[in-house]
Coordinates of C-alpha atoms in Angstrom, one line a residue:
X1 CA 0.0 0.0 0.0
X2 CA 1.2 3.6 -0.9
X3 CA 0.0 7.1 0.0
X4 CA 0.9 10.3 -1.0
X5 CA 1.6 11.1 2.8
X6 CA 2.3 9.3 6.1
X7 CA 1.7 10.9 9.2
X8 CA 3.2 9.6 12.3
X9 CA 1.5 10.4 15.6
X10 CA -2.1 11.6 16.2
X11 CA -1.9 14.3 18.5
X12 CA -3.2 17.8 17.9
X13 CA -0.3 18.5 15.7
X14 CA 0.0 15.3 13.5
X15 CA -4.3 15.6 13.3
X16 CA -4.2 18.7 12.1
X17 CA -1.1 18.8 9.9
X18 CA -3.2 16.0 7.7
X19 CA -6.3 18.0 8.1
X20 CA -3.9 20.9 6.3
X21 CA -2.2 18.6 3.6
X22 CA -5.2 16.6 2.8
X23 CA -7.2 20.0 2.0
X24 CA -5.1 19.9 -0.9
X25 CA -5.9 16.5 -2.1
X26 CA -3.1 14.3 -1.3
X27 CA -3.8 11.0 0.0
X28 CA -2.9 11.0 3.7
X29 CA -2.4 8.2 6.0
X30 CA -2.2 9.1 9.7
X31 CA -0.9 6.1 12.2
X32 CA -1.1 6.7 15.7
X33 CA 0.3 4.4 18.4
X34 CA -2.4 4.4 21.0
X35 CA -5.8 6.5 20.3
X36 CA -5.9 9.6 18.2
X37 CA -5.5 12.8 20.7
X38 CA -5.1 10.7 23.8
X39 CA -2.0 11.8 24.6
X40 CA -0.5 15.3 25.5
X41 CA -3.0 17.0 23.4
X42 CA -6.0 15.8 25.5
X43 CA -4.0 16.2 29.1
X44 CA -2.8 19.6 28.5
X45 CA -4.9 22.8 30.0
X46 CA -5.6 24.2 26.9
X47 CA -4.3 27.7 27.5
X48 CA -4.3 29.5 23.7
X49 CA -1.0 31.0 25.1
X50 CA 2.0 30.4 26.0
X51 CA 2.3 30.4 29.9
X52 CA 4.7 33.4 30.1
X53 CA 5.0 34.5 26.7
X54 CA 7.6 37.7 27.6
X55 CA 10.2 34.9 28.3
X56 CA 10.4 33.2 25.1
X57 CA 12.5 34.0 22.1
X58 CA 10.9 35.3 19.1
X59 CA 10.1 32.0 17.1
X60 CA 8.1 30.8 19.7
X61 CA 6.1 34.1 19.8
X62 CA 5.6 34.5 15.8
X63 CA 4.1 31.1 15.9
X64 CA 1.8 31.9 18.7
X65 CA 0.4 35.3 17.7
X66 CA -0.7 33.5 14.4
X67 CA -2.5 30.6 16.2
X68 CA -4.1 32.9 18.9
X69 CA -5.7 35.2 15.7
X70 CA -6.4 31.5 14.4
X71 CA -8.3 30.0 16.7
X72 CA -11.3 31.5 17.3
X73 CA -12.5 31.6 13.5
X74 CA -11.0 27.9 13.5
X75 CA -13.3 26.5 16.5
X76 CA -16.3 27.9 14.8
X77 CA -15.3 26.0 11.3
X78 CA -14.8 22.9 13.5
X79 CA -18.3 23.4 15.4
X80 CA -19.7 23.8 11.8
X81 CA -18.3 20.8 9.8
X82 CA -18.4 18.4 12.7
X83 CA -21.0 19.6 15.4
X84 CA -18.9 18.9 18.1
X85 CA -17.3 22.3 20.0
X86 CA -14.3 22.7 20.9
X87 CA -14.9 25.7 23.2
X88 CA -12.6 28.5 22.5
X89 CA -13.4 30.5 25.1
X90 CA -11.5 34.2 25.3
X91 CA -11.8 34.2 29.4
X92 CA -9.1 36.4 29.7
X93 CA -5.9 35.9 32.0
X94 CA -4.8 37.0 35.4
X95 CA -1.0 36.7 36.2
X96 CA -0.6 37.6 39.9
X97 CA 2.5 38.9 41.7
X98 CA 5.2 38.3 39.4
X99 CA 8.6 39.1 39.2
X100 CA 9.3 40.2 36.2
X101 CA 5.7 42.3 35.3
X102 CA 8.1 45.6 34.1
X103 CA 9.2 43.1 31.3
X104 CA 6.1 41.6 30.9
X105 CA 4.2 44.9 30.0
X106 CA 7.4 46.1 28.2
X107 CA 7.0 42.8 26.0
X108 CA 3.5 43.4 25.3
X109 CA 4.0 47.0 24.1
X110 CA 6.8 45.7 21.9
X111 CA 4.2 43.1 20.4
X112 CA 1.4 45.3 20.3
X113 CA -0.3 42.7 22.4
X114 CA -2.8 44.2 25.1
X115 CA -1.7 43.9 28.6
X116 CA -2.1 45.9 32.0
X117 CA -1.3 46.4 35.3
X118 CA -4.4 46.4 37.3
X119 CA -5.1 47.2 41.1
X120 CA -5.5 43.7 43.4
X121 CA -9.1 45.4 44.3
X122 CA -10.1 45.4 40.7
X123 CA -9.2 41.5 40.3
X124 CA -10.6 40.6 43.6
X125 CA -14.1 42.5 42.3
X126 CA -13.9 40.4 38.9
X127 CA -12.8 37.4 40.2
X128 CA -14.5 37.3 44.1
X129 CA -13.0 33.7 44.6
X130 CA -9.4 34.7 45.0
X131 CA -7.6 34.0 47.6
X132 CA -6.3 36.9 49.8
X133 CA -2.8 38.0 49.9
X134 CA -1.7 38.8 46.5
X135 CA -0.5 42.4 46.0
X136 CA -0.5 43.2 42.6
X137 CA -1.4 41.7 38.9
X138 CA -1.3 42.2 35.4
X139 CA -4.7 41.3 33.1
X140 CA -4.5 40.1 29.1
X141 CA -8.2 40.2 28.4
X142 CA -8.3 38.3 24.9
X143 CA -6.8 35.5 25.9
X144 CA -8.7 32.1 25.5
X145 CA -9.1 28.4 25.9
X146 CA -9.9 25.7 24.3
X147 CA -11.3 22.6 25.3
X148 CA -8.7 20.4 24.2
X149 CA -10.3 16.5 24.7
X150 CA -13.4 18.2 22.2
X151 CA -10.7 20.0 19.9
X152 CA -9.0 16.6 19.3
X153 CA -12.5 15.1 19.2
X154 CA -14.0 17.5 16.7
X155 CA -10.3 17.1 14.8
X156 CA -10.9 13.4 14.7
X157 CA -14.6 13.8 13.4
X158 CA -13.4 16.4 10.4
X159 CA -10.5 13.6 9.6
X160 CA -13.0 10.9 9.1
X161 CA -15.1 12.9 6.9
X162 CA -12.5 13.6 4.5
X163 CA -12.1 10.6 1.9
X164 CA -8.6 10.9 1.0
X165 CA -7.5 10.5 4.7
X166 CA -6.8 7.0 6.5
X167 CA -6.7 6.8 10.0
X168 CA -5.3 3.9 11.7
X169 CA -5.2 4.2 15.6
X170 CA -3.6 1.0 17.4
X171 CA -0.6 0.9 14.9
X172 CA 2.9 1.5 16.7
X173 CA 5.2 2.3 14.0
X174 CA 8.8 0.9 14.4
X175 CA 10.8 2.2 12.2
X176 CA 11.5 3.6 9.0
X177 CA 12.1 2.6 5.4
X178 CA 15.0 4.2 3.9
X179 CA 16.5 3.3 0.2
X180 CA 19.2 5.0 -1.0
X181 CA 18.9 8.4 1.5
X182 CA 15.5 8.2 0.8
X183 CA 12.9 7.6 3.4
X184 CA 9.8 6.0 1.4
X185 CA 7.7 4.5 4.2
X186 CA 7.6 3.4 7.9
X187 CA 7.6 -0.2 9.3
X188 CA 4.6 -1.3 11.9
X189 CA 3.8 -4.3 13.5
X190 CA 1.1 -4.9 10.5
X191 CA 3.2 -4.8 7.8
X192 CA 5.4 -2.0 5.7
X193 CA 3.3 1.4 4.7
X194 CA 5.0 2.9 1.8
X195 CA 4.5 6.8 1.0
X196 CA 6.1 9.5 -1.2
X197 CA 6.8 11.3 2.1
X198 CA 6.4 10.8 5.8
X199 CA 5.7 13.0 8.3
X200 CA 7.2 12.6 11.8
X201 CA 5.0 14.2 14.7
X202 CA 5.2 11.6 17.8
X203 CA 5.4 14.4 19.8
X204 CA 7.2 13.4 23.1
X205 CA 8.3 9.8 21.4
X206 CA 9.3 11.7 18.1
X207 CA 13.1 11.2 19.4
X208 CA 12.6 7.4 19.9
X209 CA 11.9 6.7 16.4
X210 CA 14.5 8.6 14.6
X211 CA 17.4 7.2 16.9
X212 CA 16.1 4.0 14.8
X213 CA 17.9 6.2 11.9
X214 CA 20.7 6.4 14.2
X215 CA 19.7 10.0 14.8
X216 CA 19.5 11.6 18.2
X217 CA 16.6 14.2 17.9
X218 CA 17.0 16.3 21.6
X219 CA 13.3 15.8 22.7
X220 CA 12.5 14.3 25.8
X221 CA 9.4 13.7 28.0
X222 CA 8.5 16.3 30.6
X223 CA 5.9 14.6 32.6
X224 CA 3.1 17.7 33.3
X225 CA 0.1 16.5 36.1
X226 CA -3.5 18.0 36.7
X227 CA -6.0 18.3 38.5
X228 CA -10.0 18.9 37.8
X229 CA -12.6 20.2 40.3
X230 CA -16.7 19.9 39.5
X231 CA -18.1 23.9 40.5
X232 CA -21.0 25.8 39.4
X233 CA -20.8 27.1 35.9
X234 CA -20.3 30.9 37.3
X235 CA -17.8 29.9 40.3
X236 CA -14.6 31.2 38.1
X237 CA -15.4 34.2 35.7
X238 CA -11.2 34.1 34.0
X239 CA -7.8 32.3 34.2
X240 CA -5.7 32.6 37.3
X241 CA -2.2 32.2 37.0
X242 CA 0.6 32.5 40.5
X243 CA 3.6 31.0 41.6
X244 CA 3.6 28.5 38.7
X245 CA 0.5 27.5 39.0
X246 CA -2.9 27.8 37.0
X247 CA -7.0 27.6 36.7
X248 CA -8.6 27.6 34.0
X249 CA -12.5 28.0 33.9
X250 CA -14.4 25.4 31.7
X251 CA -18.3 26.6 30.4
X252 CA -19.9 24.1 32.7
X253 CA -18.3 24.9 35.8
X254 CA -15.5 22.6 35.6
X255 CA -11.7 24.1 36.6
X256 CA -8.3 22.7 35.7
X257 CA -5.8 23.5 37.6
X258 CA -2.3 22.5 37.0
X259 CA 0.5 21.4 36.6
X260 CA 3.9 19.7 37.6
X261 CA 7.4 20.0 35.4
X262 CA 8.7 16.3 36.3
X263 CA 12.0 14.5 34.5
X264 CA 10.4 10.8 35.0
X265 CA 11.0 9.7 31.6
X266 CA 7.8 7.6 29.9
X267 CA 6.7 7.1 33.0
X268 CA 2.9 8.7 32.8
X269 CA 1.5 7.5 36.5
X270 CA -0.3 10.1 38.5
X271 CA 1.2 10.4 42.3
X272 CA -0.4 11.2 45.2
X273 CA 2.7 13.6 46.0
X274 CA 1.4 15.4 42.5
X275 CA -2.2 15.5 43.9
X276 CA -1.3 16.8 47.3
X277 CA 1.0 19.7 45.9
X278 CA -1.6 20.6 43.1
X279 CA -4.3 21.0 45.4
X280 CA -2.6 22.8 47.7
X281 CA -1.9 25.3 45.0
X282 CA -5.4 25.2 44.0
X283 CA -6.8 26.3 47.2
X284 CA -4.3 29.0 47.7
X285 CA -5.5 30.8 44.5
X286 CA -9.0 29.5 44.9
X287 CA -10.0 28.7 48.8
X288 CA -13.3 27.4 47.8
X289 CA -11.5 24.8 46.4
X290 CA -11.2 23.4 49.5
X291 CA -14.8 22.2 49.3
X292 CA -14.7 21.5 45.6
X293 CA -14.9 17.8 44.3
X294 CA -11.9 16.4 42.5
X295 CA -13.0 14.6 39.9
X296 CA -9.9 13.6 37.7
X297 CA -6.1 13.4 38.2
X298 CA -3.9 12.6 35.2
X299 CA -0.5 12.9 33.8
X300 CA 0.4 13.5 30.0
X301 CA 4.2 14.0 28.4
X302 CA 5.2 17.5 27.1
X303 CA 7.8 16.8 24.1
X304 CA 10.3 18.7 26.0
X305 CA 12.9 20.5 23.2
X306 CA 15.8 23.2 23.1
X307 CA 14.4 26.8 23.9
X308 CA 11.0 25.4 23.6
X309 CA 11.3 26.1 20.0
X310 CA 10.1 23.4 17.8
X311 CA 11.3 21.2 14.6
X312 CA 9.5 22.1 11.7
X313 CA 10.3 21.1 7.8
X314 CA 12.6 18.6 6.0
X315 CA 15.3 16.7 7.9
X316 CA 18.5 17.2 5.6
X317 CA 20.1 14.0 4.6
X318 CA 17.0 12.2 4.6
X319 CA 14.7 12.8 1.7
X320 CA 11.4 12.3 2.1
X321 CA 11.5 12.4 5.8
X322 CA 9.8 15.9 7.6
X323 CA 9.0 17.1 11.4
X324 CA 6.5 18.7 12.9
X325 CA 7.8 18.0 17.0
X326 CA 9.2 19.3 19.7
X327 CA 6.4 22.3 21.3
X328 CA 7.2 20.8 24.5
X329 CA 4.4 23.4 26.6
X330 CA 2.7 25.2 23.6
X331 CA 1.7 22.0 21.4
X332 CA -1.6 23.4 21.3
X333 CA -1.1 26.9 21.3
X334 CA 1.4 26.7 18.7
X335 CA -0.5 23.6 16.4
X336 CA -2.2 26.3 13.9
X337 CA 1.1 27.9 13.0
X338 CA 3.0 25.2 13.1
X339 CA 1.3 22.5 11.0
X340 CA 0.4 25.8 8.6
X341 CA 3.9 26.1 8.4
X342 CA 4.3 22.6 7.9
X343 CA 1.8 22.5 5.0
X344 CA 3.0 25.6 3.2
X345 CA 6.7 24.1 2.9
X346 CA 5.6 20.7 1.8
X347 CA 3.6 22.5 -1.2
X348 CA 6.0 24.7 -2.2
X349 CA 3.9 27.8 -0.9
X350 CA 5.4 31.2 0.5
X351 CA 5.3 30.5 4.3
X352 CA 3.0 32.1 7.0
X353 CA 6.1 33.2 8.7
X354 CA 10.2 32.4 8.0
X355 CA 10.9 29.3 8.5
X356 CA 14.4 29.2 9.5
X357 CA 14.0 29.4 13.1
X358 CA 12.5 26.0 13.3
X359 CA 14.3 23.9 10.0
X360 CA 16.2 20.8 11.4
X361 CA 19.1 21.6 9.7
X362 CA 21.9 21.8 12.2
X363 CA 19.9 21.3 15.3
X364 CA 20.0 17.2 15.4
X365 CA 22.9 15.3 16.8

């Protein structure tokens, strides 16, 4: 069997990149290890922003302020074609009592991104369920949300509509097929799947399968845990972010609050340490908390990666082989832009925004 394209991985970014390339009538086949979007993509918070955006370099910026102006026309197109909502809701953001707000606001004039200093009284007035004893705070007012188990949901519903796209879910690929510096396929425990090209988005395992080319891509897993409490739909009115920490507000009351930065390799088992320290954090933004219902605790696996800044475009040496890896935090904030990005390269097209910063040329060991 041959396709045009082979997409490896079926997260948010592997999903949508053959969303993207199948628009233009190639012949996509997307494997996925385990289920589509079960991974990161559905464990993450869903923030449509990166957590402190002042403190990353300039690539990672250029590809969020693209996928923030994205979004909200996207999760209306989504709603539309497959019924299902993915929520992007603009809730706003709160960061409370940081240390570095002078370049935080400096940033956002630089960016032309709104951001402002407001009085602790004006927070505690819009949000009345913070906790005392934060002294000052700065507000970004468009920032949204998104609902990421329904994005990946309504993602998976739009693939299956689309007749030139094959998903196969339960299909651990193994390795590649390479002939003559040419990579024309991957090898699965079903057999050989030959394409023209292949598309490597594994996300945090990305760097597991091209050391099979003998290839040491530098992602790694960062293990990220969360927490979910059941409130009433009006209990938290915007995001909440202190000390590391974050809630985010879901439409029906739900609030996520999260999350750890643990080095614990693959392994993805949620600890009662995690739980402990997360809710602890959660009632000290939020005291109500206290009396909230937890009803989930889960783990996922960032796809941790140099600077944050990811590997996008063809991988020198190896024909036919491209990546789309490596958001380690921003994998949904930064999946419009990126598998755009992605897209416009493999046609040929002038790119949303240069490249360079992202190629894999020089960046592998």
């Amino acid at each position: 069997m041959s396709k045009d394209v082979l997409v490896v991985g079926g997260g948010a970014i592997g999903m949508l990149s053959t969303l993207l390339l199948a628009r233009s009538g190639a012949a996509i086949h997307l494997l996925e290890e385990h289920s589509l979007g079960k991974e990161s993509s559905w464990a993450g918070g869903g923030i449509v922003s990166p957590l402190y955006p002042w403190r990353y370099g300039a690539a990672v910026t250029a590809l969020a302020h693209w996928s923030q102006d994205f979004y909200p026309g996207f999760g209306k197109l989504l709603l539309a074609a497959t019924g299902i909502d993915p929520e992007v809701h603009a809730s706003g953001l709160y960061w409370l009592d940081l240390d570095d707000e002078a370049q935080a606001l400096a940033w956002a004039a630089r960016e032309g991104r709104v951001l402002r200093a407001v009085d602790i009284l004006e927070v505690h007035q819009r949000v009345p369920v913070l906790g005392p004893g934060f002294e000052r705070a700065i507000h970004m007012p468009g920032v949204a949300n998104v609902r990421n188990p329904r994005l990946v949901k309504a993602l998976r519903a739009a693939l299956l509509a689309m007749p030139n796209v094959t998903l196969r879910e339960h299909c651990p690929v193994t390795g590649f097929i390479q002939e003559g510096g040419l990579i024309c396929g991957v090898t699965t425990a079903a057999g050989e799947i030959r394409a023209q090209r292949v598309v490597l988005a594994a996300g945090a395992w990305s760097g597991e399968l091209l050391a099979t080319l003998g290839l040491k891509l530098p992602v790694e897993p960062v293990k990220g845990q969360m927490i979910l409490f059941k409130c009433a739909e009006d209990f938290l009115p915007s995001m909440v972010l202190a000390k590391g920490r974050y809630a985010i507000p879901r439409r029906d009351g739900h609030v996520l609050v999260g999350s750890t930065l643990e080095h614990a390799g693959f392994d993805k088992t949620p600890t009662e340490q995690a739980l402990a320290s997360l809710r602890a954090s959660a009632i000290e933004l939020l005291p109500a908390l206290a009396d909230a219902e937890v009803v989930g605790h889960w783990a996922g696996l960032r796809p941790g990666s140099p600077e944050d800044i990811p590997f996008i475009g063809a991988l020198p040496g190896y024909e036919g082989l491209w990546l789309n890896c490596g958001h380690y935090r921003n994998g949904l904030v930064l999946a419009p832009a990126s598998c755009q990005l992605l897209a416009d390269l493999m046609a040929g097209r002038e790119p949303i925004i240069d490249p360079t910063p992202y190629s894999p040329a020089g960046r592998l060991g």
